[in-house]
Amino acid sequence: MTASAPTRGFRPEVEGLRAIAVLTVMWFHRGCPAFPGGSPAIADNPQPAGEI
C-alpha cells in the first residue's frame, strides 16, 4: 500500500510575494535612488560562484 503525495492547491499569498519580488528586482535594475551604489555583496565579491 503506497501513500499518495499530498495535493497542494493554489496559494494566492505566495503569488503576491512573487509579484513583490519581481517588482523589486525590476525597480533595482532600473536604478532606484535608494541604492545608488548597487549591491556591494555582488559587486565586490571577487570569487566566482562555486568556489566558496
PDB file of N, CA and C in Angstrom:
ATOM      1  N   MET A   1       0.846  -1.177   0.000  1.00  0.00           N
ATOM      2  CA  MET A   1       0.000   0.000   0.000  1.00  0.00           C
ATOM      3  C   MET A   1       0.895   1.245   0.000  1.00  0.00           C
ATOM      4  N   THR A   2       0.732   2.089  -0.978  1.00  0.00           N
ATOM      5  CA  THR A   2       1.539   3.306  -1.068  1.00  0.00           C
ATOM      6  C   THR A   2       0.688   4.521  -0.743  1.00  0.00           C
ATOM      7  N   ALA A   3       1.314   5.437  -0.065  1.00  0.00           N
ATOM      8  CA  ALA A   3       0.609   6.674   0.273  1.00  0.00           C
ATOM      9  C   ALA A   3       0.756   7.653  -0.886  1.00  0.00           C
ATOM     10  N   SER A   4      -0.311   8.341  -1.185  1.00  0.00           N
ATOM     11  CA  SER A   4      -0.249   9.335  -2.258  1.00  0.00           C
ATOM     12  C   SER A   4       0.302  10.650  -1.706  1.00  0.00           C
ATOM     13  N   ALA A   5       0.955  11.375  -2.556  1.00  0.00           N
ATOM     14  CA  ALA A   5       1.514  12.666  -2.161  1.00  0.00           C
ATOM     15  C   ALA A   5       0.389  13.649  -1.886  1.00  0.00           C
ATOM     16  N   PRO A   6       0.572  14.498  -0.882  1.00  0.00           N
ATOM     17  CA  PRO A   6      -0.477  15.482  -0.602  1.00  0.00           C
ATOM     18  C   PRO A   6      -0.604  16.474  -1.756  1.00  0.00           C
ATOM     19  N   THR A   7      -1.813  16.841  -2.051  1.00  0.00           N
ATOM     20  CA  THR A   7      -2.038  17.804  -3.130  1.00  0.00           C
ATOM     21  C   THR A   7      -1.879  19.212  -2.580  1.00  0.00           C
ATOM     22  N   ARG A   8      -1.303  20.049  -3.381  1.00  0.00           N
ATOM     23  CA  ARG A   8      -1.112  21.440  -2.982  1.00  0.00           C
ATOM     24  C   ARG A   8      -1.876  22.309  -3.957  1.00  0.00           C
ATOM     25  N   GLY A   9      -2.794  23.054  -3.429  1.00  0.00           N
ATOM     26  CA  GLY A   9      -3.595  23.926  -4.271  1.00  0.00           C
ATOM     27  C   GLY A   9      -2.927  25.273  -4.491  1.00  0.00           C
ATOM     28  N   PHE A  10      -3.611  26.121  -5.194  1.00  0.00           N
ATOM     29  CA  PHE A  10      -3.128  27.471  -5.477  1.00  0.00           C
ATOM     30  C   PHE A  10      -3.100  28.278  -4.189  1.00  0.00           C
ATOM     31  N   ARG A  11      -2.000  28.953  -3.938  1.00  0.00           N
ATOM     32  CA  ARG A  11      -1.872  29.784  -2.742  1.00  0.00           C
ATOM     33  C   ARG A  11      -1.663  31.231  -3.169  1.00  0.00           C
ATOM     34  N   PRO A  12      -2.696  32.053  -3.076  1.00  0.00           N
ATOM     35  CA  PRO A  12      -2.584  33.434  -3.552  1.00  0.00           C
ATOM     36  C   PRO A  12      -1.561  34.262  -2.772  1.00  0.00           C
ATOM     37  N   GLU A  13      -1.319  33.945  -1.498  1.00  0.00           N
ATOM     38  CA  GLU A  13      -0.345  34.733  -0.740  1.00  0.00           C
ATOM     39  C   GLU A  13       1.069  34.534  -1.283  1.00  0.00           C
ATOM     40  N   VAL A  14       1.379  33.354  -1.791  1.00  0.00           N
ATOM     41  CA  VAL A  14       2.691  33.119  -2.392  1.00  0.00           C
ATOM     42  C   VAL A  14       2.785  33.864  -3.721  1.00  0.00           C
ATOM     43  N   GLU A  15       1.715  33.887  -4.460  1.00  0.00           N
ATOM     44  CA  GLU A  15       1.697  34.612  -5.735  1.00  0.00           C
ATOM     45  C   GLU A  15       1.925  36.108  -5.500  1.00  0.00           C
ATOM     46  N   GLY A  16       1.371  36.638  -4.433  1.00  0.00           N
ATOM     47  CA  GLY A  16       1.589  38.039  -4.094  1.00  0.00           C
ATOM     48  C   GLY A  16       3.039  38.326  -3.740  1.00  0.00           C
ATOM     49  N   LEU A  17       3.663  37.418  -2.993  1.00  0.00           N
ATOM     50  CA  LEU A  17       5.077  37.580  -2.657  1.00  0.00           C
ATOM     51  C   LEU A  17       5.945  37.521  -3.907  1.00  0.00           C
ATOM     52  N   ARG A  18       5.586  36.649  -4.841  1.00  0.00           N
ATOM     53  CA  ARG A  18       6.320  36.572  -6.107  1.00  0.00           C
ATOM     54  C   ARG A  18       6.232  37.895  -6.861  1.00  0.00           C
ATOM     55  N   ALA A  19       5.048  38.465  -6.889  1.00  0.00           N
ATOM     56  CA  ALA A  19       4.862  39.736  -7.593  1.00  0.00           C
ATOM     57  C   ALA A  19       5.706  40.836  -6.953  1.00  0.00           C
ATOM     58  N   ILE A  20       5.736  40.872  -5.629  1.00  0.00           N
ATOM     59  CA  ILE A  20       6.547  41.876  -4.932  1.00  0.00           C
ATOM     60  C   ILE A  20       8.025  41.674  -5.242  1.00  0.00           C
ATOM     61  N   ALA A  21       8.479  40.420  -5.263  1.00  0.00           N
ATOM     62  CA  ALA A  21       9.885  40.132  -5.559  1.00  0.00           C
ATOM     63  C   ALA A  21      10.249  40.558  -6.978  1.00  0.00           C
ATOM     64  N   VAL A  22       9.391  40.260  -7.932  1.00  0.00           N
ATOM     65  CA  VAL A  22       9.665  40.626  -9.330  1.00  0.00           C
ATOM     66  C   VAL A  22       9.709  42.141  -9.482  1.00  0.00           C
ATOM     67  N   LEU A  23       8.763  42.830  -8.883  1.00  0.00           N
ATOM     68  CA  LEU A  23       8.747  44.294  -8.981  1.00  0.00           C
ATOM     69  C   LEU A  23       9.971  44.911  -8.313  1.00  0.00           C
ATOM     70  N   THR A  24      10.409  44.337  -7.195  1.00  0.00           N
ATOM     71  CA  THR A  24      11.597  44.845  -6.513  1.00  0.00           C
ATOM     72  C   THR A  24      12.840  44.684  -7.380  1.00  0.00           C
ATOM     73  N   VAL A  25      12.993  43.527  -8.023  1.00  0.00           N
ATOM     74  CA  VAL A  25      14.149  43.299  -8.895  1.00  0.00           C
ATOM     75  C   VAL A  25      14.108  44.245 -10.090  1.00  0.00           C
ATOM     76  N   MET A  26      12.930  44.426 -10.673  1.00  0.00           N
ATOM     77  CA  MET A  26      12.812  45.336 -11.816  1.00  0.00           C
ATOM     78  C   MET A  26      13.146  46.765 -11.398  1.00  0.00           C
ATOM     79  N   TRP A  27      12.681  47.181 -10.231  1.00  0.00           N
ATOM     80  CA  TRP A  27      12.949  48.523  -9.713  1.00  0.00           C
ATOM     81  C   TRP A  27      14.451  48.701  -9.483  1.00  0.00           C
ATOM     82  N   PHE A  28      15.094  47.673  -8.924  1.00  0.00           N
ATOM     83  CA  PHE A  28      16.529  47.740  -8.652  1.00  0.00           C
ATOM     84  C   PHE A  28      17.327  47.855  -9.948  1.00  0.00           C
ATOM     85  N   HIS A  29      16.949  47.094 -10.964  1.00  0.00           N
ATOM     86  CA  HIS A  29      17.682  47.111 -12.226  1.00  0.00           C
ATOM     87  C   HIS A  29      17.460  48.400 -13.020  1.00  0.00           C
ATOM     88  N   ARG A  30      16.366  49.094 -12.773  1.00  0.00           N
ATOM     89  CA  ARG A  30      16.140  50.381 -13.446  1.00  0.00           C
ATOM     90  C   ARG A  30      16.953  51.488 -12.806  1.00  0.00           C
ATOM     91  N   GLY A  31      17.533  51.225 -11.648  1.00  0.00           N
ATOM     92  CA  GLY A  31      18.362  52.228 -10.978  1.00  0.00           C
ATOM     93  C   GLY A  31      17.577  53.005  -9.947  1.00  0.00           C
ATOM     94  N   CYS A  32      17.182  52.349  -8.895  1.00  0.00           N
ATOM     95  CA  CYS A  32      16.416  53.034  -7.859  1.00  0.00           C
ATOM     96  C   CYS A  32      17.345  53.947  -7.056  1.00  0.00           C
ATOM     97  N   PRO A  33      16.870  55.108  -6.664  1.00  0.00           N
ATOM     98  CA  PRO A  33      17.713  56.063  -5.946  1.00  0.00           C
ATOM     99  C   PRO A  33      18.067  55.610  -4.528  1.00  0.00           C
ATOM    100  N   ALA A  34      17.352  54.647  -3.971  1.00  0.00           N
ATOM    101  CA  ALA A  34      17.638  54.191  -2.614  1.00  0.00           C
ATOM    102  C   ALA A  34      18.943  53.409  -2.539  1.00  0.00           C
ATOM    103  N   PHE A  35      19.374  52.808  -3.649  1.00  0.00           N
ATOM    104  CA  PHE A  35      20.605  52.026  -3.686  1.00  0.00           C
ATOM    105  C   PHE A  35      21.503  52.524  -4.824  1.00  0.00           C
ATOM    106  N   PRO A  36      22.133  53.694  -4.670  1.00  0.00           N
ATOM    107  CA  PRO A  36      22.893  54.251  -5.781  1.00  0.00           C
ATOM    108  C   PRO A  36      24.156  53.464  -6.135  1.00  0.00           C
ATOM    109  N   GLY A  37      24.742  52.743  -5.189  1.00  0.00           N
ATOM    110  CA  GLY A  37      25.990  52.046  -5.470  1.00  0.00           C
ATOM    111  C   GLY A  37      25.810  50.611  -5.904  1.00  0.00           C
ATOM    112  N   GLY A  38      24.607  50.158  -6.029  1.00  0.00           N
ATOM    113  CA  GLY A  38      24.382  48.759  -6.364  1.00  0.00           C
ATOM    114  C   GLY A  38      24.496  47.899  -5.124  1.00  0.00           C
ATOM    115  N   SER A  39      24.677  46.634  -5.318  1.00  0.00           N
ATOM    116  CA  SER A  39      24.793  45.712  -4.202  1.00  0.00           C
ATOM    117  C   SER A  39      26.262  45.405  -3.949  1.00  0.00           C
ATOM    118  N   PRO A  40      26.826  45.861  -2.836  1.00  0.00           N
ATOM    119  CA  PRO A  40      28.239  45.607  -2.578  1.00  0.00           C
ATOM    120  C   PRO A  40      28.554  44.119  -2.450  1.00  0.00           C
ATOM    121  N   ALA A  41      27.620  43.334  -1.987  1.00  0.00           N
ATOM    122  CA  ALA A  41      27.865  41.898  -1.842  1.00  0.00           C
ATOM    123  C   ALA A  41      28.092  41.244  -3.194  1.00  0.00           C
ATOM    124  N   ILE A  42      27.482  41.756  -4.218  1.00  0.00           N
ATOM    125  CA  ILE A  42      27.647  41.197  -5.558  1.00  0.00           C
ATOM    126  C   ILE A  42      28.801  41.892  -6.284  1.00  0.00           C
ATOM    127  N   ALA A  43      28.879  43.207  -6.188  1.00  0.00           N
ATOM    128  CA  ALA A  43      29.871  43.968  -6.945  1.00  0.00           C
ATOM    129  C   ALA A  43      31.296  43.764  -6.430  1.00  0.00           C
ATOM    130  N   ASP A  44      31.482  43.570  -5.127  1.00  0.00           N
ATOM    131  CA  ASP A  44      32.820  43.497  -4.551  1.00  0.00           C
ATOM    132  C   ASP A  44      33.287  42.080  -4.251  1.00  0.00           C
ATOM    133  N   ASN A  45      32.550  41.078  -4.666  1.00  0.00           N
ATOM    134  CA  ASN A  45      32.930  39.701  -4.386  1.00  0.00           C
ATOM    135  C   ASN A  45      33.799  39.178  -5.524  1.00  0.00           C
ATOM    136  N   PRO A  46      35.120  39.006  -5.289  1.00  0.00           N
ATOM    137  CA  PRO A  46      35.996  38.571  -6.382  1.00  0.00           C
ATOM    138  C   PRO A  46      35.913  37.081  -6.701  1.00  0.00           C
ATOM    139  N   GLN A  47      35.318  36.286  -5.820  1.00  0.00           N
ATOM    140  CA  GLN A  47      35.269  34.840  -6.046  1.00  0.00           C
ATOM    141  C   GLN A  47      34.142  34.473  -6.990  1.00  0.00           C
ATOM    142  N   PRO A  48      34.430  33.642  -7.970  1.00  0.00           N
ATOM    143  CA  PRO A  48      33.350  33.143  -8.814  1.00  0.00           C
ATOM    144  C   PRO A  48      32.466  32.181  -8.028  1.00  0.00           C
ATOM    145  N   ALA A  49      31.248  32.055  -8.453  1.00  0.00           N
ATOM    146  CA  ALA A  49      30.327  31.139  -7.784  1.00  0.00           C
ATOM    147  C   ALA A  49      30.871  29.724  -7.870  1.00  0.00           C
ATOM    148  N   GLY A  50      30.720  28.976  -6.812  1.00  0.00           N
ATOM    149  CA  GLY A  50      31.184  27.602  -6.792  1.00  0.00           C
ATOM    150  C   GLY A  50      32.516  27.431  -6.090  1.00  0.00           C
ATOM    151  N   GLU A  51      33.215  28.511  -5.819  1.00  0.00           N
ATOM    152  CA  GLU A  51      34.498  28.432  -5.120  1.00  0.00           C
ATOM    153  C   GLU A  51      34.369  29.024  -3.730  1.00  0.00           C
ATOM    154  N   ILE A  52      33.436  28.518  -2.998  1.00  0.00           N
ATOM    155  CA  ILE A  52      33.187  29.043  -1.647  1.00  0.00           C
ATOM    156  C   ILE A  52      33.946  28.223  -0.635  1.00  0.00           C
TER     157      ILE A  52
END
